[in-house]
Coordinates of C-alpha atoms in Angstrom, one line a residue:
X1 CA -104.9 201.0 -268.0
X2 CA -107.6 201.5 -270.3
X3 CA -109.2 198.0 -269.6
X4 CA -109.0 198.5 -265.8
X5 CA -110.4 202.1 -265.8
X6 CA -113.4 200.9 -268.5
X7 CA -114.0 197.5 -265.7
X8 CA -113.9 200.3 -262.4
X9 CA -115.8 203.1 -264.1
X10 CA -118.1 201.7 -266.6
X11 CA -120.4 205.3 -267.1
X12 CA -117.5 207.3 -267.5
X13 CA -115.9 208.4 -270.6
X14 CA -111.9 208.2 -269.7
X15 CA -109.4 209.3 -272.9
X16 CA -105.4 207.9 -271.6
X17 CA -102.8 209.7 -273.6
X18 CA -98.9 208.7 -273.4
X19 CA -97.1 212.1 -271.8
X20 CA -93.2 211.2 -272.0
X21 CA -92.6 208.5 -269.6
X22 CA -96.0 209.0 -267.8
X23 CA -99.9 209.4 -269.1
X24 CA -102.5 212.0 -268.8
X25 CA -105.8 211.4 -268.2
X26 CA -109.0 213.0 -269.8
X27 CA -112.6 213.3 -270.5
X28 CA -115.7 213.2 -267.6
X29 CA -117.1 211.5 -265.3
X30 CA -120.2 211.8 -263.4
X31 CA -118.5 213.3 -260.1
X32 CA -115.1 214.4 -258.5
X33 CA -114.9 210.6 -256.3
X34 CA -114.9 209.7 -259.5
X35 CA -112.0 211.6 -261.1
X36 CA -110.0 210.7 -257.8
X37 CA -110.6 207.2 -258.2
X38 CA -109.3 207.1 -262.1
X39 CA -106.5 209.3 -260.9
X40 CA -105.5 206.8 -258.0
X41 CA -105.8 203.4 -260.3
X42 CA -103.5 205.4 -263.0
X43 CA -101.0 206.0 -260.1
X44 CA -101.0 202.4 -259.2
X45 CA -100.4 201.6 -262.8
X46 CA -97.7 203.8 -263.4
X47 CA -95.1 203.2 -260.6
X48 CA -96.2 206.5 -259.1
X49 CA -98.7 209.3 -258.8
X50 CA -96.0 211.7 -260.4
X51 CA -96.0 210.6 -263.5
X52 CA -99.9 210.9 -263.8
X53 CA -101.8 214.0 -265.1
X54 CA -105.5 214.0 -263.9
X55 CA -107.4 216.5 -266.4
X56 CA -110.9 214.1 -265.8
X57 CA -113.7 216.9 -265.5
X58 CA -116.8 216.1 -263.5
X59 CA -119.9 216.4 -265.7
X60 CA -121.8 218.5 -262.9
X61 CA -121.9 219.1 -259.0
X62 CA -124.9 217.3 -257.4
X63 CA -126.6 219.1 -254.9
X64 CA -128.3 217.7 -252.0
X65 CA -131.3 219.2 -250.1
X66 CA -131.3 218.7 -246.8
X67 CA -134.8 218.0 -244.9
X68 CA -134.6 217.6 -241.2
X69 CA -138.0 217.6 -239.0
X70 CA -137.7 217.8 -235.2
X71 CA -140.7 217.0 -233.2
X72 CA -140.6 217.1 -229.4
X73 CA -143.8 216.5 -227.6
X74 CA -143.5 217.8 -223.6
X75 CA -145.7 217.1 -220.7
X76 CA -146.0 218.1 -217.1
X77 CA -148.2 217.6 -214.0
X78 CA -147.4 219.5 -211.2
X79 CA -149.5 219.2 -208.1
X80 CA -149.0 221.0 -204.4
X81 CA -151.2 221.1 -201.4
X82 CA -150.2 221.9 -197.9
X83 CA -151.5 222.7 -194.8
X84 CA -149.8 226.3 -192.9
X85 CA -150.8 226.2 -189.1
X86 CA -150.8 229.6 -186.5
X87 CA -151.7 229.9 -183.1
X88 CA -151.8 232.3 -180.6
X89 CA -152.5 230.6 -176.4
X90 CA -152.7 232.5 -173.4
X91 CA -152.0 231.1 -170.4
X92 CA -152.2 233.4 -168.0
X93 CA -149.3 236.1 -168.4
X94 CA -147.7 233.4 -170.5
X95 CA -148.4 234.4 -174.4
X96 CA -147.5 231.1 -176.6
X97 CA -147.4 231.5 -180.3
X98 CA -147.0 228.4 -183.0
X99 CA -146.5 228.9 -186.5
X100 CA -145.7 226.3 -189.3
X101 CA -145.6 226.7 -192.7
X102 CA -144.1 224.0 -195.1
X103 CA -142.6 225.3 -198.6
X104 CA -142.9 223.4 -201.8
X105 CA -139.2 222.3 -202.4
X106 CA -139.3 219.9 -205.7
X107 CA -140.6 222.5 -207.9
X108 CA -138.8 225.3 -205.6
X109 CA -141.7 227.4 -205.3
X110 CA -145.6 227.5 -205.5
X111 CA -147.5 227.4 -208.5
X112 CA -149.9 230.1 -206.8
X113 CA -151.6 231.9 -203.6
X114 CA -154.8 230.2 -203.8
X115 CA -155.6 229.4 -200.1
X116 CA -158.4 228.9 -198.0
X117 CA -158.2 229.9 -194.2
X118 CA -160.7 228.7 -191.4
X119 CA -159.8 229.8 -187.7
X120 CA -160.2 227.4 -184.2
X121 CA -161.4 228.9 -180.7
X122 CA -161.2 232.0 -179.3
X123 CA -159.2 234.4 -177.0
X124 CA -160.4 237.4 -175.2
X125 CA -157.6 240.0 -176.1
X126 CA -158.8 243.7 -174.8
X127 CA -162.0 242.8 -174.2
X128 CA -162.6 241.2 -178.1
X129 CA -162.5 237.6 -179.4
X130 CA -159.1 236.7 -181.5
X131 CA -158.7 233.7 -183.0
X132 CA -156.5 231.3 -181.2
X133 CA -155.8 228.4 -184.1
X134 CA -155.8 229.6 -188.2
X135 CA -155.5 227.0 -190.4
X136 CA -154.9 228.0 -194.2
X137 CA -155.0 225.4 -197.1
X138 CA -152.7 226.4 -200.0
X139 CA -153.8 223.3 -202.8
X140 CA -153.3 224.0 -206.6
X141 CA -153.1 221.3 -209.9
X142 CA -151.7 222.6 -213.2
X143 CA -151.3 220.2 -216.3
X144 CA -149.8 221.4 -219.5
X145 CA -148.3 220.1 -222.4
X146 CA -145.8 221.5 -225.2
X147 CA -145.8 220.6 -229.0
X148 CA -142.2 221.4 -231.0
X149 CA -142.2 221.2 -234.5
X150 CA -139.2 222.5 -236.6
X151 CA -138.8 221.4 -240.4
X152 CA -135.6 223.4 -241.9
X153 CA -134.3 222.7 -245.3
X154 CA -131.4 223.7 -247.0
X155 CA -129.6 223.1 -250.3
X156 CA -126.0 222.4 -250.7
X157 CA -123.6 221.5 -253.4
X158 CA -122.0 218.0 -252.9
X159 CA -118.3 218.9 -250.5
X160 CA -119.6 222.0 -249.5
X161 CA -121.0 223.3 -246.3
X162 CA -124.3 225.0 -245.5
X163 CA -125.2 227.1 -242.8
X164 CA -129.0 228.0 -241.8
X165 CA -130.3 229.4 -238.6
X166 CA -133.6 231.1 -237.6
X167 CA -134.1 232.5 -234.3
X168 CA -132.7 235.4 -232.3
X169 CA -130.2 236.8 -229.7
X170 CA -130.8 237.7 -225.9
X171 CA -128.6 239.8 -223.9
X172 CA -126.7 238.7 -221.0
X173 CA -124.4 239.9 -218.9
X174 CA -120.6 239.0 -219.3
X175 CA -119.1 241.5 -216.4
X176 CA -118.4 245.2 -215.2
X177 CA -116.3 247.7 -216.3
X178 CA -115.5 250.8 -214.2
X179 CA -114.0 254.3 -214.7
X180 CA -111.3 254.6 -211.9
X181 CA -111.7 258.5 -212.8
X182 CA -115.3 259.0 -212.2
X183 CA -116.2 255.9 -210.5
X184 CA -118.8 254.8 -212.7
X185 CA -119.2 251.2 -213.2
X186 CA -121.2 250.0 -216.6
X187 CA -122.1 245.8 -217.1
X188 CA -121.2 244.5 -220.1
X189 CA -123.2 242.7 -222.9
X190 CA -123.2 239.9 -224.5
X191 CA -125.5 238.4 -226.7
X192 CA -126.7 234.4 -226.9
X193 CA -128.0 233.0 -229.5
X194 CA -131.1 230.5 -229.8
X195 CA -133.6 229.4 -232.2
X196 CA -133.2 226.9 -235.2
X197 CA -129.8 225.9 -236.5
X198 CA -129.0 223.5 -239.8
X199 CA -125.4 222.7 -240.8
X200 CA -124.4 219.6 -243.3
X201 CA -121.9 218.9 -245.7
X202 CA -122.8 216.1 -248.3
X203 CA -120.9 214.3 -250.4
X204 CA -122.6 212.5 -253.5
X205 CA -120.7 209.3 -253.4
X206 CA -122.4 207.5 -256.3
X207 CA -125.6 207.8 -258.2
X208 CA -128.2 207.8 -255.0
X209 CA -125.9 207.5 -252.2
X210 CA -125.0 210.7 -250.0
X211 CA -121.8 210.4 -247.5
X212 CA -123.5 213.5 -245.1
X213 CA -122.4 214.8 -241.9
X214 CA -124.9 216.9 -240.2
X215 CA -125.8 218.6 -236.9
X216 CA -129.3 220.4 -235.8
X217 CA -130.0 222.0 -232.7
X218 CA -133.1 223.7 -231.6
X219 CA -133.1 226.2 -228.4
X220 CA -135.3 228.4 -226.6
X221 CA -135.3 230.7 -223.8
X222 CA -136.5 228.9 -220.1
X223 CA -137.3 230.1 -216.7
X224 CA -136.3 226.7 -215.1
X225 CA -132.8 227.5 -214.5
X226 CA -132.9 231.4 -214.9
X227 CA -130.3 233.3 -212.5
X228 CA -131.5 236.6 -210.8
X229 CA -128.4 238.8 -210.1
X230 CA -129.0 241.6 -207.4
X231 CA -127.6 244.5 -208.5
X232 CA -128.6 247.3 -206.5
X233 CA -131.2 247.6 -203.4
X234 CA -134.7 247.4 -205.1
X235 CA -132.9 246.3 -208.5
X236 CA -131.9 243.1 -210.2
X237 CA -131.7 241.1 -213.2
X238 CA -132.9 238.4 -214.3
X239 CA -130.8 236.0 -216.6
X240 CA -132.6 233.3 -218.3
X241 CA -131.5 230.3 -219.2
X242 CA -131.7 227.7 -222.9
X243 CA -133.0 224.8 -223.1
X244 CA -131.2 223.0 -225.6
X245 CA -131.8 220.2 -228.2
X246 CA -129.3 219.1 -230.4
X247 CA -128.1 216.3 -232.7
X248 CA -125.0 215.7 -234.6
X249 CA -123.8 212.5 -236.8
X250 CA -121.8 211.6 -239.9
X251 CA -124.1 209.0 -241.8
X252 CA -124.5 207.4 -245.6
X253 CA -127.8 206.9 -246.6
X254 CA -129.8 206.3 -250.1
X255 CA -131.5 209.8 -251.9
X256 CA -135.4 210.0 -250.8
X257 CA -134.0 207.6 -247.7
X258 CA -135.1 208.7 -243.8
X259 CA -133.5 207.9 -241.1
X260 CA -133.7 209.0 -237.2
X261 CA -130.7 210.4 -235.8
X262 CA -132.2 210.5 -232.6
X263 CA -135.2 209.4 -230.4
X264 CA -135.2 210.3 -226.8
X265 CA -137.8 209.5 -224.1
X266 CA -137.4 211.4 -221.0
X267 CA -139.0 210.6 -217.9
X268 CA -138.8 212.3 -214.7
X269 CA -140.4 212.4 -211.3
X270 CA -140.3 214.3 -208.2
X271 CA -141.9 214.2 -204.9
X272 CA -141.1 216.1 -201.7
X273 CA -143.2 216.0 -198.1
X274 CA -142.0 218.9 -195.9
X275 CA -143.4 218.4 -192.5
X276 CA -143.3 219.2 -188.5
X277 CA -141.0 215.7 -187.3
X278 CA -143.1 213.5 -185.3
X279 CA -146.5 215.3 -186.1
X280 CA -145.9 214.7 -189.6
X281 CA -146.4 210.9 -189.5
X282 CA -149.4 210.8 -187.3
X283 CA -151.8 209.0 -189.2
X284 CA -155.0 211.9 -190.6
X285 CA -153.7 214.2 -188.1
X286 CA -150.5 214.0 -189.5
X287 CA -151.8 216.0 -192.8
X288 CA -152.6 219.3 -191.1
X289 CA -148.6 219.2 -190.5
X290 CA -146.9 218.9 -193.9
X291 CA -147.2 219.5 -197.2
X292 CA -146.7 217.4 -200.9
X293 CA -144.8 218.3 -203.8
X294 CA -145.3 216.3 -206.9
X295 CA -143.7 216.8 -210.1
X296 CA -143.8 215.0 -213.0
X297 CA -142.4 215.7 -216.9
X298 CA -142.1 213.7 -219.4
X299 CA -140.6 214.4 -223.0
X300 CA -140.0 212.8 -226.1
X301 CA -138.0 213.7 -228.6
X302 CA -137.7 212.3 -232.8
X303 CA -134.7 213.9 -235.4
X304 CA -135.6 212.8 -238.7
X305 CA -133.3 213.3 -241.7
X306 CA -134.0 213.0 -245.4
X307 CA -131.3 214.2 -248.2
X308 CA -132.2 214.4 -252.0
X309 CA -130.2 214.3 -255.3
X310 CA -131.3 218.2 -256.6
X311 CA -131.9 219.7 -259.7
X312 CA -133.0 223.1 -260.7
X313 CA -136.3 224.3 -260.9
X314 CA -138.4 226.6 -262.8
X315 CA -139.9 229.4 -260.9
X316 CA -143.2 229.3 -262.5
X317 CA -143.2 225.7 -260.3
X318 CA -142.6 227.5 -257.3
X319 CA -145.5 228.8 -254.8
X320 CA -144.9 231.3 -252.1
X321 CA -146.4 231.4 -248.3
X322 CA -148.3 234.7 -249.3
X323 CA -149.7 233.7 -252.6
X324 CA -153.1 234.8 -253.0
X325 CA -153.6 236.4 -249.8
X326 CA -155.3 239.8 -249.9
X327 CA -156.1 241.9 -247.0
X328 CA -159.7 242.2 -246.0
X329 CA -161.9 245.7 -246.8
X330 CA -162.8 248.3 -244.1
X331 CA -166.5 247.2 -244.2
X332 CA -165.3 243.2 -243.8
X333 CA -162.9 244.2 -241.0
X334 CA -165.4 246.5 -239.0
X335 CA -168.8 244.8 -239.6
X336 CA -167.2 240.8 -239.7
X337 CA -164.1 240.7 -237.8
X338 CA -162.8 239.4 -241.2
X339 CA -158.7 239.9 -241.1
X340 CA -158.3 238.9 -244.9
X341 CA -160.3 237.5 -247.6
X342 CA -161.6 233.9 -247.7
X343 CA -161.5 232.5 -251.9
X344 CA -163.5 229.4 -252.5
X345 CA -165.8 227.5 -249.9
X346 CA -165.4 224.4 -248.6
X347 CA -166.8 221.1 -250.2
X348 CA -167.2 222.9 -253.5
X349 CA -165.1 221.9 -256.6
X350 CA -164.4 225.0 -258.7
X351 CA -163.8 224.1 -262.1
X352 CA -160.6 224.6 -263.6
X353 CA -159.8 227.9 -265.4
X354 CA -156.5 229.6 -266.3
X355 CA -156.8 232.6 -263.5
X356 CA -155.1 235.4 -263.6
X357 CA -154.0 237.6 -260.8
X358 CA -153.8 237.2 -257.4
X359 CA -155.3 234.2 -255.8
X360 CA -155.2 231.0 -253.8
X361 CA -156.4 229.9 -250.5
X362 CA -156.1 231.1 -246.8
X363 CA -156.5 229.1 -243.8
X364 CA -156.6 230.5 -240.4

């Protein structure tokens, strides 16, 4: 037994002690998969894990730090332009009025009012001129793009859980509740979460390799699927929705090793014409009779994880996000817009001396 546990665990330092009919094991080793793979080989040697006594003690826990970075790039082109036609004919006692006005159905609603309006003839109404044709032009572009960045980090001990979220909670409504006695109905609350969530449990498997099971999500608060509940005449409520990105996998993977849990490249495009039938397909003509929708978004999305075998540190080797900053003076904040102050100048190299105070560098 001594031979085979010296040939599986050649680091560890394993003392095997007779115990009546069985053995006890002792010593360290460098982590608990270690102690459970002496304890198993002993088992199999004696004719049974009952008559094995593991005491093996793991030198010391490793902790893993977690690093996760999610990048999400989003873009979107959106373009609308449409034609609205009115008229107003007079023949005779007969009064004829036209109207058509196309809506903007792939986005579900326009981006704006800009419009431009030119009228067509004339009828004599009471003795005055009125317009018999308006023709208004509703035409609008927009462009935009959306940068995600979220890098959380968190620090476990190898086995055991961690937990880290950063973000906030909306309310929502989850129903009514009424008093039968005076009639009085209140809605009740509930509150969503969103933000930046971290949970992984790593297991140190041997010296470099992490067994790790994690999952990340990142969520925010969107107007593309919001819900507007009417609750009264003249009042409602507005429910918004969460758009949601998340990730979850069990993987093994090398200390100081990367990997990407998930790459996404999403694509999509919509395009609606809304029109008068038949006058919308004349050729040229055809355009003073409908209107175009175009939508177009496209996202892509990168999870990248990287665990590390941990040690302590010394705070002195620790810097924090305020170090060195120092609000700016009344005559700085009045005369030069100066919000705090500015130590060192760019391009020069200070030479080195042991400071002592507050200081450090601010970038805005």
């Amino acid at each position: 037994m001594r031979t085979a546990l010296k040939q599986l665990l050649p680091n560890a330092a394993i003392k095997v002690d007779g115990l009546g009919d069985g053995v006890m094991l002792s010593g360290w080793v460098s982590n608990p998969i270690e102690a459970q793979q002496a304890g198993d080989l002993a088992a199999r040697l004696a004719d049974g894990p009952q008559k094995v006594v593991n005491n093996i003690a793991a030198r010391g826990r490793d902790q893993v730090m977690l690093k996760v970075t999610v990048a999400e790039v989003a873009r979107t082109i959106i373009k609308q332009m449409g034609i609205d036609l009115s008229a107003n004919m007079n023949y005779g006692t007969a009064v004829v009025n036209f109207t058509n006005a196309n809506p903007f159905t792939a986005l579900g609603r326009p981006l704006t009012n800009n419009s431009a309006a030119a009228s067509f003839g004339s009828t004599i109404v009471g003795g005055a001129p009125v317009p018999s044709v308006t023709a208004t032009l509703r035409a609008m572009e927009s462009a935009g793009v959306i940068r995600t960045l979220a890098e959380p980090n968190l620090t476990a001990i190898s086995g055991e859980s961690a937990t880290f979220i950063s973000g906030g909670e909306f309310p929502i409504p989850a129903g009514f509740s009424c008093d039968p006695a005076t009639r009085v109905c209140l809605t009740q609350i509930r509150f969503k979460k969103f933000g930046i969530s971290l949970n992984f449990t790593p297991v140190v498997l041997t010296e470099g390799r992490i067994s790790l099971r994690v999952m990340t999500e990142v969520s925010e608060l969107s107007n593309e699927n919001s819900m507007t509940l009417n609750q009264s005449v003249g009042n409602s409520l507005t429910v918004p929705s969460i758009r949601t990105r998340r990730a979850e996998t069990t993987l093994e993977i090398p200390s100081g090793g990367s990997m990407a849990m998930a790459g996404l490249i999403h694509q999509q495009t919509k395009q609606v014409i809304n029109g008068l039938p038949g006058m919308a397909q004349v050729p040229v003509l055809g355009a003073l009779f409908r209107s175009r929708d175009y939508v177009n978004g496209q996202t892509e999305l990168m999870v990248l994880v990287t665990p590390y075998v941990v040690r302590a540190v010394a705070q002195k080797d620790l810097s924090r996000p305020d170090d060195g900053f120092a609000d700016a003076s009344d005559p700085q904040s009045d005369l030069l817009g100066s919000l705090n102050r500015i130590y060192g100048a760019p391009g020069r190299v200070e030479p080195a001396r042991p400071y002592r105070g507050t200081y450090g560098f601010i970038t805005d």
